[in-house]
Amino acid sequence: MSSSAPGATNPMLYDPIPEGQGSTTKRNQFVAALGICMAAVSGGTALAWTSPVLAQLVPANQSDTSGLAHESFLLTTDEGSWVGAFLAVGAFLGALPAGYLAEKIGRKYTTMSLAVPYLISWALIIFATGAGMLYAGRLVIGIATGASCVVAPMFISEVAETSIRGALGAFFQLHLTVGILFVYAVGSYTHWVTLSILCAIFPVLLIVAMFIVPESPVYLVKKVRPVSGRRIDAGVALKWFWGPNADTQSALQTIQSDLDAASGEAKVSDLFTNPTNRAALFISLLLMFFQQFSGINAVIFYTAPIFQSAGSTMDPAVCSIVVGVVQVVMTLASSVLIDKAGRRILLLQSSFIMGACLIVLGVYFKMQNDKVDVANIGWLPLASVVLFIISFSLGFGPIPWMMMGELCAPDIKGLASALAVMFNWTLVFLVTKSFGTMQELLGSDWTFWFFGAWMMVCTVYVFIKVPETKGKTNAQIQAILGGKK
């Protein structure tokens, strides 16, 4: 990977301990991942914040201001949609400079510095007196969230052993869902200003956690390459992450060799002129595309109506909490399965089952629109949405973020990862903003069928084109992408 690459994820794929040499402890690797992922929890709270808050700021009766702390302003429906969309705009802007900053001041201090825009954004939101301050706050928090999507997985991958690379790689998505669940649970029963104050706790915890975690050994070696003045610091960091018995000399040599092999500065043209690089980039981009075109936002949006259609008397807030719990539990399950079952099988089950669930939901809403009596099958859409969320959390929730780093060679990994993250947030913006229009023009049934069709295409694509990366080194993955067995 070039020292001037603008963004990166999973830059090194190596095992710190050659077989039979030394022994490691995984405890501190999990401790580090938990601390770093306070950035992910902060991002999750930002993502879910609009769900309970817009219900308070954009009431059905615009003249009803009861219960509002800031009674001087409400939001129109259009303003509310922009409050949600500005996060995606900010995330797009934050992805590119995040990796560049990580190369300049290190992974540790870049991750720690993300707390600053998070705290600024929550301050803008807490003291907002109109839509303008909310827009600014959501834009700034989007920048922090987009940067977190680049730097946090990058840091985790550089301290993880091959045997737990998948599990720790899924930690980022897991902690995003923890942040989402926190907002669903707390935001449903508190005022939005109180919720915002509580959300500001997580960036503070991020600062505290990053004081404890050492700098990435990859960065410490890379910063002084080819001079070895800070290799002692890198060795100390390795001992902290992998235990006092770890064979740090072999690990440092592996890191140095990988960096030496990627000594050239990557150019954008390298992503397209080299067939192996091009394959890695396109697979990464398409996994991001299918993640967003799974219709996850449409299903989440329809959760409460689907529960009601099934005859449930549960409060919509409780429905949201149930969805949040399912996401957390199943993403945790994914972190356990991902290094056992592999990436491909989890992606295949995810796309196929999600596609089937979307088709069923479309049929159900079509029957409702046609005035068909659906009382006897009210359980069907409820089962479909729960199964959909389970499958998404096991596959297309965490895996695209992890695989975009595993697929790319070190010299183009920064550029490719930055493009993939920016592409993902562009899709988030487009899908979020266009969903209402699709619903009006196509109807609920065809909207679900539209996303379901993409999942069927996705299943075929994953089966044909996406390689298995479980337990493979970067060199092995590049050989597979290059058409070698």
Short mmCIF file of C-alpha atoms in Angstrom, two decimals:
data_model
loop_
_atom_site.label_atom_id
_atom_site.label_comp_id
_atom_site.label_asym_id
_atom_site.label_seq_id
_atom_site.Cartn_x
_atom_site.Cartn_y
_atom_site.Cartn_z
CA MET A 1 0.00 0.00 0.00
CA SER A 2 1.32 3.40 -0.89
CA SER A 3 2.26 5.69 1.94
CA SER A 4 0.17 8.39 0.28
CA ALA A 5 -2.95 6.27 -0.28
CA PRO A 6 -6.04 8.26 0.68
CA GLY A 7 -7.91 5.51 2.56
CA ALA A 8 -7.53 1.90 3.54
CA THR A 9 -9.10 -1.14 5.10
CA ASN A 10 -7.48 -4.49 6.03
CA PRO A 11 -4.07 -3.43 4.62
CA MET A 12 -2.23 -6.54 5.75
CA LEU A 13 -3.29 -10.17 5.75
CA TYR A 14 -0.77 -12.09 7.78
CA ASP A 15 -0.44 -14.38 10.74
CA PRO A 16 1.81 -12.86 13.40
CA ILE A 17 3.04 -16.22 14.59
CA PRO A 18 4.53 -18.74 12.13
CA GLU A 19 3.45 -22.27 12.94
CA GLY A 20 5.36 -23.73 15.83
CA GLN A 21 7.01 -20.46 16.87
CA GLY A 22 5.81 -18.88 20.09
CA SER A 23 2.24 -18.59 21.29
CA THR A 24 -0.27 -15.76 21.41
CA THR A 25 -3.11 -14.57 23.56
CA LYS A 26 -6.14 -13.18 21.82
CA ARG A 27 -7.53 -11.26 24.82
CA ASN A 28 -5.92 -7.91 24.04
CA GLN A 29 -6.89 -8.18 20.37
CA PHE A 30 -10.53 -8.35 21.44
CA VAL A 31 -9.98 -5.57 23.99
CA ALA A 32 -8.49 -3.35 21.28
CA ALA A 33 -11.33 -4.13 18.88
CA LEU A 34 -13.91 -3.27 21.54
CA GLY A 35 -12.22 0.06 22.24
CA ILE A 36 -11.75 1.00 18.60
CA CYS A 37 -15.35 0.05 17.87
CA MET A 38 -16.63 2.82 20.13
CA ALA A 39 -16.30 4.71 16.84
CA ALA A 40 -18.69 2.18 15.29
CA VAL A 41 -21.16 2.50 18.19
CA SER A 42 -21.03 6.28 17.69
CA GLY A 43 -21.73 5.77 13.99
CA GLY A 44 -24.64 3.45 14.78
CA THR A 45 -26.26 6.04 17.04
CA ALA A 46 -25.89 8.59 14.25
CA LEU A 47 -27.48 6.25 11.71
CA ALA A 48 -30.50 5.38 13.86
CA TRP A 49 -31.01 8.81 15.44
CA THR A 50 -33.59 9.98 12.91
CA SER A 51 -35.88 6.99 13.54
CA PRO A 52 -37.27 8.13 16.92
CA VAL A 53 -36.38 11.82 16.55
CA LEU A 54 -38.21 12.67 13.32
CA ALA A 55 -41.38 11.25 14.84
CA GLN A 56 -41.09 14.07 17.38
CA LEU A 57 -39.88 16.84 15.08
CA VAL A 58 -42.14 16.05 12.11
CA PRO A 59 -45.49 15.28 13.80
CA ALA A 60 -48.49 14.37 11.71
CA ASN A 61 -50.18 17.51 13.01
CA GLN A 62 -47.72 20.29 12.30
CA SER A 63 -49.53 22.62 14.72
CA ASP A 64 -49.04 20.26 17.66
CA THR A 65 -45.93 21.36 19.58
CA SER A 66 -46.78 19.74 22.90
CA GLY A 67 -43.96 17.87 24.53
CA LEU A 68 -41.22 19.60 22.54
CA ALA A 69 -38.31 21.16 24.43
CA HIS A 70 -37.55 23.48 21.51
CA GLU A 71 -41.09 24.64 20.80
CA SER A 72 -39.75 27.40 18.54
CA PHE A 73 -39.29 25.06 15.60
CA LEU A 74 -40.67 21.98 13.90
CA LEU A 75 -39.58 20.41 10.63
CA THR A 76 -41.49 19.95 7.42
CA THR A 77 -41.50 16.52 5.82
CA ASP A 78 -38.93 17.66 3.25
CA GLU A 79 -36.68 19.14 5.94
CA GLY A 80 -36.93 15.90 7.88
CA SER A 81 -35.80 13.91 4.85
CA TRP A 82 -32.77 16.18 4.47
CA VAL A 83 -31.89 15.75 8.14
CA GLY A 84 -31.64 12.03 7.38
CA ALA A 85 -29.87 12.43 4.04
CA PHE A 86 -27.14 14.84 5.18
CA LEU A 87 -25.47 12.03 7.13
CA ALA A 88 -24.82 10.15 3.88
CA VAL A 89 -23.44 13.33 2.26
CA GLY A 90 -21.06 13.81 5.18
CA ALA A 91 -19.99 10.15 5.15
CA PHE A 92 -19.11 10.46 1.45
CA LEU A 93 -16.92 13.47 2.25
CA GLY A 94 -15.29 11.86 5.28
CA ALA A 95 -14.10 8.62 3.67
CA LEU A 96 -11.31 9.98 1.47
CA PRO A 97 -9.36 12.14 3.96
CA ALA A 98 -9.67 9.57 6.77
CA GLY A 99 -7.19 7.13 5.27
CA TYR A 100 -4.82 9.95 4.33
CA LEU A 101 -4.85 11.19 7.93
CA ALA A 102 -4.27 7.64 9.18
CA GLU A 103 -1.08 7.52 7.09
CA LYS A 104 0.12 10.89 8.39
CA ILE A 105 -0.54 10.76 12.15
CA GLY A 106 -1.25 7.05 12.66
CA ARG A 107 -4.27 4.82 13.10
CA LYS A 108 -4.44 5.37 16.88
CA TYR A 109 -4.58 9.16 16.82
CA THR A 110 -6.81 9.31 13.76
CA THR A 111 -9.31 7.02 15.48
CA MET A 112 -9.09 9.09 18.65
CA SER A 113 -9.55 12.33 16.68
CA LEU A 114 -12.88 11.08 15.30
CA ALA A 115 -14.36 11.85 18.72
CA VAL A 116 -13.98 15.57 17.98
CA PRO A 117 -16.42 15.78 15.02
CA TYR A 118 -18.78 13.40 16.82
CA LEU A 119 -18.87 15.70 19.87
CA ILE A 120 -19.16 18.87 17.75
CA SER A 121 -22.08 17.39 15.85
CA TRP A 122 -23.93 16.35 19.01
CA ALA A 123 -23.40 19.85 20.42
CA LEU A 124 -24.89 21.39 17.26
CA ILE A 125 -27.87 19.03 17.49
CA ILE A 126 -28.44 19.45 21.23
CA PHE A 127 -28.47 23.27 20.99
CA ALA A 128 -30.25 23.42 17.62
CA THR A 129 -32.85 26.17 17.19
CA GLY A 130 -33.82 25.33 13.63
CA ALA A 131 -33.32 23.06 10.66
CA GLY A 132 -30.02 24.75 9.70
CA MET A 133 -28.21 23.65 12.87
CA LEU A 134 -29.60 20.14 12.51
CA TYR A 135 -28.34 20.03 8.90
CA ALA A 136 -24.87 21.14 10.07
CA GLY A 137 -24.83 18.62 12.90
CA ARG A 138 -25.88 15.75 10.66
CA LEU A 139 -23.30 16.71 8.02
CA VAL A 140 -20.48 16.77 10.59
CA ILE A 141 -21.57 13.51 12.21
CA GLY A 142 -21.74 11.99 8.74
CA ILE A 143 -18.09 12.97 8.15
CA ALA A 144 -17.12 11.22 11.39
CA THR A 145 -19.20 8.14 10.50
CA GLY A 146 -17.70 7.86 7.01
CA ALA A 147 -14.20 8.20 8.45
CA SER A 148 -14.99 5.50 11.03
CA CYS A 149 -15.94 3.12 8.22
CA VAL A 150 -12.41 3.44 6.84
CA VAL A 151 -10.14 3.76 9.87
CA ALA A 152 -11.71 1.42 12.45
CA PRO A 153 -11.76 -1.73 10.24
CA MET A 154 -8.27 -0.78 9.02
CA PHE A 155 -6.91 -0.64 12.58
CA ILE A 156 -8.62 -3.91 13.59
CA SER A 157 -7.24 -5.81 10.60
CA GLU A 158 -3.68 -4.73 11.37
CA VAL A 159 -3.75 -6.24 14.87
CA ALA A 160 -5.78 -9.41 14.18
CA GLU A 161 -4.36 -12.88 13.74
CA THR A 162 -5.47 -14.85 10.69
CA SER A 163 -7.42 -17.30 12.86
CA ILE A 164 -9.71 -14.54 14.22
CA ARG A 165 -9.51 -12.05 11.33
CA GLY A 166 -13.07 -12.71 10.29
CA ALA A 167 -14.48 -12.52 13.81
CA LEU A 168 -12.76 -9.22 14.59
CA GLY A 169 -13.55 -7.96 11.08
CA ALA A 170 -17.26 -8.39 11.86
CA PHE A 171 -16.89 -6.37 15.06
CA PHE A 172 -17.37 -3.09 13.21
CA GLN A 173 -20.81 -4.03 11.87
CA LEU A 174 -21.69 -5.63 15.21
CA HIS A 175 -21.02 -2.41 17.09
CA LEU A 176 -22.91 -0.39 14.51
CA THR A 177 -25.95 -2.50 15.38
CA VAL A 178 -25.28 -1.99 19.10
CA GLY A 179 -25.43 1.77 18.53
CA ILE A 180 -28.63 1.38 16.52
CA LEU A 181 -30.24 -0.73 19.25
CA PHE A 182 -29.24 1.84 21.88
CA VAL A 183 -31.07 4.59 19.98
CA TYR A 184 -34.14 2.41 19.37
CA ALA A 185 -34.35 1.44 23.05
CA VAL A 186 -33.61 4.84 24.60
CA GLY A 187 -35.02 7.13 21.91
CA SER A 188 -38.42 5.49 22.00
CA TYR A 189 -39.02 6.65 25.55
CA THR A 190 -37.02 9.88 25.92
CA HIS A 191 -37.02 13.35 24.41
CA TRP A 192 -34.75 13.74 21.41
CA VAL A 193 -32.49 16.26 23.18
CA THR A 194 -31.96 13.82 26.06
CA LEU A 195 -31.22 11.06 23.56
CA SER A 196 -28.64 13.26 21.84
CA ILE A 197 -26.90 14.00 25.15
CA LEU A 198 -26.69 10.29 25.94
CA CYS A 199 -25.32 9.52 22.46
CA ALA A 200 -22.45 11.94 23.12
CA ILE A 201 -21.15 9.55 25.80
CA PHE A 202 -19.76 7.10 23.22
CA PRO A 203 -17.24 9.50 21.59
CA VAL A 204 -15.92 10.22 25.09
CA LEU A 205 -15.51 6.47 25.67
CA LEU A 206 -13.65 6.29 22.34
CA ILE A 207 -11.07 8.81 23.57
CA VAL A 208 -10.59 6.91 26.84
CA ALA A 209 -10.26 3.55 25.06
CA MET A 210 -7.70 4.81 22.55
CA PHE A 211 -5.43 6.02 25.35
CA ILE A 212 -5.10 2.37 26.38
CA VAL A 213 -4.62 0.79 22.92
CA PRO A 214 -1.12 1.01 21.34
CA GLU A 215 -0.46 2.27 17.82
CA SER A 216 -0.79 -0.22 14.95
CA PRO A 217 2.48 -2.17 14.47
CA VAL A 218 2.00 -1.92 10.70
CA TYR A 219 1.96 1.88 10.91
CA LEU A 220 5.00 1.93 13.21
CA VAL A 221 7.03 -0.16 10.75
CA LYS A 222 5.71 1.69 7.73
CA LYS A 223 6.31 5.17 9.14
CA VAL A 224 10.05 4.69 9.27
CA ARG A 225 10.52 2.39 6.28
CA PRO A 226 13.24 1.63 5.24
CA VAL A 227 14.83 2.94 8.46
CA SER A 228 14.24 0.60 11.42
CA GLY A 229 14.42 3.13 14.26
CA ARG A 230 10.87 2.48 15.48
CA ARG A 231 10.84 -1.28 15.01
CA ILE A 232 11.37 -1.55 18.78
CA ASP A 233 8.11 0.37 19.31
CA ALA A 234 6.40 -1.93 16.80
CA GLY A 235 7.72 -4.97 18.68
CA VAL A 236 6.38 -3.61 21.96
CA ALA A 237 2.97 -3.04 20.33
CA LEU A 238 2.99 -6.60 18.97
CA LYS A 239 3.72 -7.96 22.44
CA TRP A 240 0.75 -6.00 23.81
CA PHE A 241 -1.64 -7.26 21.13
CA TRP A 242 -0.47 -10.87 20.85
CA GLY A 243 1.08 -11.59 24.23
CA PRO A 244 4.62 -11.76 25.67
CA ASN A 245 5.42 -15.09 23.99
CA ALA A 246 4.65 -13.92 20.46
CA ASP A 247 7.44 -14.28 17.89
CA THR A 248 7.60 -10.57 17.11
CA GLN A 249 10.73 -10.78 14.96
CA SER A 250 9.04 -13.07 12.44
CA ALA A 251 5.89 -10.92 12.48
CA LEU A 252 7.89 -7.73 11.95
CA GLN A 253 9.73 -9.31 9.04
CA THR A 254 6.41 -10.35 7.47
CA ILE A 255 5.09 -6.80 7.81
CA GLN A 256 8.32 -5.38 6.35
CA SER A 257 8.23 -7.79 3.40
CA ASP A 258 4.62 -6.93 2.59
CA LEU A 259 5.39 -3.21 2.74
CA ASP A 260 8.48 -3.62 0.57
CA ALA A 261 6.42 -5.52 -2.01
CA ALA A 262 3.99 -2.59 -2.17
CA SER A 263 6.54 0.21 -2.22
CA GLY A 264 5.20 2.02 -5.29
CA GLU A 265 2.65 4.79 -5.15
CA ALA A 266 -0.72 3.60 -6.39
CA LYS A 267 -2.50 5.52 -9.15
CA VAL A 268 -6.17 5.44 -10.01
CA SER A 269 -5.29 3.90 -13.38
CA ASP A 270 -3.73 0.92 -11.56
CA LEU A 271 -7.22 -0.08 -10.43
CA PHE A 272 -8.37 -0.56 -14.02
CA THR A 273 -5.31 -1.50 -16.09
CA ASN A 274 -4.32 -4.49 -13.98
CA PRO A 275 -6.85 -7.35 -14.39
CA THR A 276 -6.37 -8.61 -10.82
CA ASN A 277 -6.84 -5.14 -9.33
CA ARG A 278 -9.85 -4.54 -11.56
CA ALA A 279 -11.49 -7.78 -10.43
CA ALA A 280 -10.92 -6.92 -6.76
CA LEU A 281 -12.34 -3.40 -7.20
CA PHE A 282 -15.43 -4.49 -9.13
CA ILE A 283 -16.25 -7.28 -6.66
CA SER A 284 -15.89 -4.82 -3.78
CA LEU A 285 -18.11 -2.23 -5.48
CA LEU A 286 -20.76 -4.77 -6.43
CA LEU A 287 -20.90 -6.19 -2.89
CA MET A 288 -21.56 -2.64 -1.68
CA PHE A 289 -24.18 -2.19 -4.39
CA PHE A 290 -26.02 -5.39 -3.47
CA GLN A 291 -25.81 -4.53 0.24
CA GLN A 292 -27.79 -1.33 -0.32
CA PHE A 293 -30.08 -2.77 -3.02
CA SER A 294 -31.06 -5.59 -0.70
CA GLY A 295 -33.86 -3.23 0.33
CA ILE A 296 -32.75 -3.21 3.97
CA ASN A 297 -33.99 0.37 4.41
CA ALA A 298 -37.36 -0.48 2.86
CA VAL A 299 -37.83 -3.43 5.22
CA ILE A 300 -36.81 -1.42 8.29
CA PHE A 301 -39.17 1.37 7.19
CA TYR A 302 -42.06 -1.11 6.94
CA THR A 303 -41.34 -2.98 10.18
CA ALA A 304 -44.14 -1.39 12.23
CA PRO A 305 -46.83 -1.74 9.49
CA ILE A 306 -45.82 -5.36 8.93
CA PHE A 307 -46.12 -6.16 12.64
CA GLN A 308 -49.56 -4.50 12.62
CA SER A 309 -50.61 -6.42 9.50
CA ALA A 310 -49.78 -9.62 11.32
CA GLY A 311 -52.30 -8.68 13.99
CA SER A 312 -49.70 -7.60 16.52
CA THR A 313 -50.76 -5.05 19.11
CA MET A 314 -47.15 -4.20 19.92
CA ASP A 315 -46.18 -0.55 20.10
CA PRO A 316 -44.13 0.57 17.02
CA ALA A 317 -41.30 1.49 19.40
CA VAL A 318 -41.22 -2.08 20.71
CA CYS A 319 -41.18 -3.36 17.12
CA SER A 320 -38.07 -1.25 16.46
CA ILE A 321 -36.39 -2.61 19.58
CA VAL A 322 -37.17 -6.18 18.52
CA VAL A 323 -35.57 -5.50 15.12
CA GLY A 324 -32.53 -3.98 16.84
CA VAL A 325 -32.10 -6.98 19.13
CA VAL A 326 -32.34 -9.39 16.18
CA GLN A 327 -29.68 -7.40 14.30
CA VAL A 328 -27.27 -7.42 17.23
CA VAL A 329 -27.72 -11.11 18.05
CA MET A 330 -27.39 -12.30 14.45
CA THR A 331 -24.43 -10.03 13.65
CA LEU A 332 -22.75 -11.52 16.73
CA ALA A 333 -23.55 -14.96 15.33
CA SER A 334 -21.97 -13.92 12.05
CA SER A 335 -18.74 -12.95 13.82
CA VAL A 336 -18.61 -16.51 15.20
CA LEU A 337 -19.53 -18.25 11.93
CA ILE A 338 -17.52 -16.18 9.50
CA ASP A 339 -14.20 -17.94 10.20
CA LYS A 340 -15.88 -21.35 10.33
CA ALA A 341 -18.44 -21.40 7.52
CA GLY A 342 -16.64 -18.94 5.24
CA ARG A 343 -17.67 -15.77 3.45
CA ARG A 344 -19.26 -17.19 0.29
CA ILE A 345 -21.82 -19.47 1.93
CA LEU A 346 -22.98 -16.67 4.25
CA LEU A 347 -23.32 -14.28 1.31
CA LEU A 348 -25.20 -16.86 -0.76
CA GLN A 349 -27.71 -17.68 1.97
CA SER A 350 -28.11 -13.97 2.66
CA SER A 351 -28.94 -12.91 -0.90
CA PHE A 352 -31.17 -15.91 -1.66
CA ILE A 353 -33.20 -15.76 1.55
CA MET A 354 -33.53 -11.96 1.43
CA GLY A 355 -34.71 -12.16 -2.17
CA ALA A 356 -37.32 -14.77 -1.28
CA CYS A 357 -38.54 -12.71 1.68
CA LEU A 358 -38.84 -9.56 -0.46
CA ILE A 359 -40.88 -11.43 -3.07
CA VAL A 360 -43.20 -12.75 -0.34
CA LEU A 361 -43.64 -9.25 1.09
CA GLY A 362 -44.45 -7.91 -2.37
CA VAL A 363 -47.08 -10.61 -2.88
CA TYR A 364 -48.60 -9.86 0.52
CA PHE A 365 -48.93 -6.12 -0.16
CA LYS A 366 -50.27 -6.86 -3.64
CA MET A 367 -53.00 -8.99 -2.08
CA GLN A 368 -53.78 -6.22 0.40
CA ASN A 369 -54.02 -3.68 -2.42
CA ASP A 370 -56.37 -6.00 -4.30
CA LYS A 371 -58.61 -6.24 -1.21
CA VAL A 372 -57.88 -9.95 -0.76
CA ASP A 373 -58.55 -11.26 2.74
CA VAL A 374 -55.13 -11.85 4.27
CA ALA A 375 -56.22 -12.29 7.88
CA ASN A 376 -55.31 -15.99 7.88
CA ILE A 377 -51.74 -15.36 6.69
CA GLY A 378 -50.91 -12.38 8.87
CA TRP A 379 -47.96 -14.32 10.28
CA LEU A 380 -46.33 -14.58 6.83
CA PRO A 381 -45.05 -10.97 6.42
CA LEU A 382 -43.95 -10.95 10.06
CA ALA A 383 -41.94 -14.15 9.55
CA SER A 384 -40.54 -12.74 6.29
CA VAL A 385 -39.25 -9.52 7.81
CA VAL A 386 -37.64 -11.31 10.77
CA LEU A 387 -36.01 -13.89 8.49
CA PHE A 388 -34.87 -11.08 6.15
CA ILE A 389 -33.14 -9.21 8.99
CA ILE A 390 -31.52 -12.42 10.26
CA SER A 391 -30.13 -13.23 6.81
CA PHE A 392 -28.90 -9.66 6.24
CA SER A 393 -27.15 -9.61 9.63
CA LEU A 394 -25.44 -12.95 8.93
CA GLY A 395 -24.22 -12.03 5.46
CA PHE A 396 -24.58 -8.79 3.58
CA GLY A 397 -24.50 -6.66 6.74
CA PRO A 398 -20.91 -7.29 7.88
CA ILE A 399 -19.18 -9.18 5.06
CA PRO A 400 -18.91 -6.55 2.26
CA TRP A 401 -17.07 -4.20 4.66
CA MET A 402 -14.58 -6.91 5.53
CA MET A 403 -14.06 -8.40 2.07
CA MET A 404 -13.32 -5.09 0.36
CA GLY A 405 -10.02 -5.09 2.27
CA GLU A 406 -9.29 -8.79 1.90
CA LEU A 407 -9.64 -8.74 -1.89
CA CYS A 408 -7.28 -5.86 -2.71
CA ALA A 409 -3.49 -5.94 -3.03
CA PRO A 410 -1.63 -3.69 -0.56
CA ASP A 411 -0.53 -1.12 -3.15
CA ILE A 412 -4.08 -0.35 -4.38
CA LYS A 413 -5.96 -1.17 -1.18
CA GLY A 414 -6.18 2.44 -0.02
CA LEU A 415 -7.60 3.80 -3.26
CA ALA A 416 -9.97 0.88 -3.76
CA SER A 417 -11.27 0.97 -0.18
CA ALA A 418 -11.87 4.72 -0.32
CA LEU A 419 -13.82 4.33 -3.58
CA ALA A 420 -15.86 1.44 -2.14
CA VAL A 421 -16.77 3.39 1.02
CA MET A 422 -17.71 6.51 -0.98
CA PHE A 423 -19.74 4.39 -3.40
CA ASN A 424 -21.59 2.74 -0.51
CA TRP A 425 -22.61 6.06 1.04
CA THR A 426 -23.66 7.41 -2.35
CA LEU A 427 -26.01 4.44 -2.64
CA VAL A 428 -27.29 5.02 0.91
CA PHE A 429 -28.18 8.58 -0.08
CA LEU A 430 -29.85 7.58 -3.36
CA VAL A 431 -31.87 4.69 -1.90
CA THR A 432 -32.96 6.69 1.15
CA LYS A 433 -34.05 9.71 -0.87
CA SER A 434 -35.74 7.72 -3.66
CA PHE A 435 -37.60 5.17 -1.54
CA GLY A 436 -40.61 7.41 -0.95
CA THR A 437 -40.82 8.26 -4.65
CA MET A 438 -40.59 4.58 -5.62
CA GLN A 439 -43.37 3.76 -3.20
CA GLU A 440 -45.63 6.43 -4.71
CA LEU A 441 -44.87 5.56 -8.34
CA LEU A 442 -44.59 1.77 -8.16
CA GLY A 443 -46.57 0.87 -5.06
CA SER A 444 -45.39 -1.13 -2.08
CA ASP A 445 -45.60 -4.46 -3.91
CA TRP A 446 -43.44 -3.49 -6.90
CA THR A 447 -40.96 -1.69 -4.63
CA PHE A 448 -40.31 -4.92 -2.73
CA TRP A 449 -40.18 -6.92 -5.99
CA PHE A 450 -37.64 -4.44 -7.40
CA PHE A 451 -35.24 -5.11 -4.52
CA GLY A 452 -36.05 -8.82 -4.57
CA ALA A 453 -35.04 -9.06 -8.23
CA TRP A 454 -31.66 -7.52 -7.43
CA MET A 455 -31.12 -10.14 -4.75
CA MET A 456 -31.74 -12.92 -7.25
CA VAL A 457 -29.14 -11.35 -9.55
CA CYS A 458 -26.84 -11.05 -6.55
CA THR A 459 -27.12 -14.76 -5.74
CA VAL A 460 -25.98 -15.70 -9.24
CA TYR A 461 -23.16 -13.16 -9.16
CA VAL A 462 -21.79 -14.31 -5.78
CA PHE A 463 -21.93 -17.96 -6.89
CA ILE A 464 -19.99 -17.26 -10.10
CA LYS A 465 -17.61 -14.42 -9.26
CA VAL A 466 -16.97 -13.98 -5.53
CA PRO A 467 -14.02 -16.05 -4.24
CA GLU A 468 -13.68 -17.54 -0.78
CA THR A 469 -11.12 -15.60 1.29
CA LYS A 470 -11.39 -17.52 4.58
CA GLY A 471 -7.95 -18.40 5.92
CA LYS A 472 -6.14 -17.23 2.76
CA THR A 473 -3.18 -14.88 2.61
CA ASN A 474 -3.15 -11.80 0.41
CA ALA A 475 -0.89 -13.56 -2.09
CA GLN A 476 -3.29 -16.51 -2.36
CA ILE A 477 -6.29 -14.20 -2.85
CA GLN A 478 -4.48 -12.25 -5.58
CA ALA A 479 -3.62 -15.51 -7.34
CA ILE A 480 -7.29 -16.56 -7.31
CA LEU A 481 -8.41 -13.19 -8.68
CA GLY A 482 -5.74 -13.52 -11.37
CA GLY A 483 -7.23 -16.82 -12.50
CA LYS A 484 -4.66 -19.10 -10.90
CA LYS A 485 -5.61 -22.10 -8.79
#
